[in-house]
Amino acid sequence: QQAGGGGGYGPPYLRPIEKVLKDVRNDVVSVEKAKEDYGVVIEPETFDVDLDATEKLRAQMKSQA
């Protein structure tokens, strides 16, 4: 059993989208946490990334940092 939550380097919203999606698919990170912590908006049924929403959310997170 592996668990997520280890400290990383840099702001979480800079983590590559593909890596966040992989963590969601592998049940390491929830869809909700992907959005809240990493700024990646993922459709929970299909695991499709909403790139427009992700870009907007990440820009908002960056401006608040």
Coordinates of C-alpha atoms in Angstrom, one line a residue:
Q1 CA 0.0 0.0 0.0
Q2 CA 1.3 3.4 -0.9
A3 CA 0.1 6.7 0.3
G4 CA 0.3 10.2 -1.1
G5 CA 0.9 13.4 0.8
G6 CA 4.7 13.6 0.8
G7 CA 6.2 17.0 0.6
G8 CA 7.2 18.1 -2.9
Y9 CA 9.3 20.8 -4.4
G10 CA 7.6 24.0 -5.5
P11 CA 4.0 25.0 -5.7
P12 CA 1.6 22.0 -6.2
Y13 CA -0.2 23.8 -9.1
L14 CA 3.0 23.5 -11.1
R15 CA 2.9 19.7 -11.0
P16 CA 2.5 18.3 -14.5
I17 CA -1.1 17.6 -15.3
E18 CA -0.3 14.1 -16.5
K19 CA 1.3 13.2 -13.2
V20 CA -1.8 14.4 -11.2
L21 CA -4.1 12.5 -13.5
K22 CA -2.0 9.4 -13.1
D23 CA -2.2 9.7 -9.3
V24 CA -6.0 10.1 -9.6
R25 CA -6.3 7.0 -11.8
N26 CA -4.2 5.1 -9.3
D27 CA -6.3 6.2 -6.3
V28 CA -3.4 8.1 -4.7
V29 CA -5.2 11.5 -5.0
S30 CA -9.0 12.1 -5.2
V31 CA -10.6 14.1 -8.0
E32 CA -11.5 16.7 -5.3
K33 CA -7.9 17.0 -4.1
A34 CA -6.6 17.2 -7.6
K35 CA -8.7 20.3 -8.1
E36 CA -8.1 21.8 -4.6
D37 CA -4.4 21.1 -4.2
Y38 CA -3.1 20.9 -7.8
G39 CA -5.5 23.0 -9.8
V40 CA -6.4 20.1 -12.1
V41 CA -10.0 19.7 -13.0
I42 CA -10.9 16.1 -13.8
E43 CA -14.2 14.6 -14.8
P44 CA -14.7 11.8 -12.3
E45 CA -16.6 9.4 -14.6
T46 CA -14.3 9.5 -17.6
F47 CA -11.0 10.9 -16.0
D48 CA -11.0 13.5 -18.8
V49 CA -9.1 16.7 -17.9
D50 CA -10.9 19.9 -18.5
L51 CA -7.9 21.9 -19.8
D52 CA -9.7 25.3 -20.0
A53 CA -10.9 25.0 -16.4
T54 CA -7.5 23.7 -15.3
E55 CA -5.7 26.7 -16.9
K56 CA -8.1 29.2 -15.4
L57 CA -7.9 27.6 -11.9
R58 CA -4.1 27.4 -12.0
A59 CA -3.8 31.0 -13.1
Q60 CA -6.1 32.0 -10.1
M61 CA -3.9 29.8 -7.7
K62 CA -0.8 31.5 -9.1
S63 CA -2.2 35.0 -8.6
Q64 CA -3.1 34.2 -5.0
A65 CA 0.4 32.7 -4.2

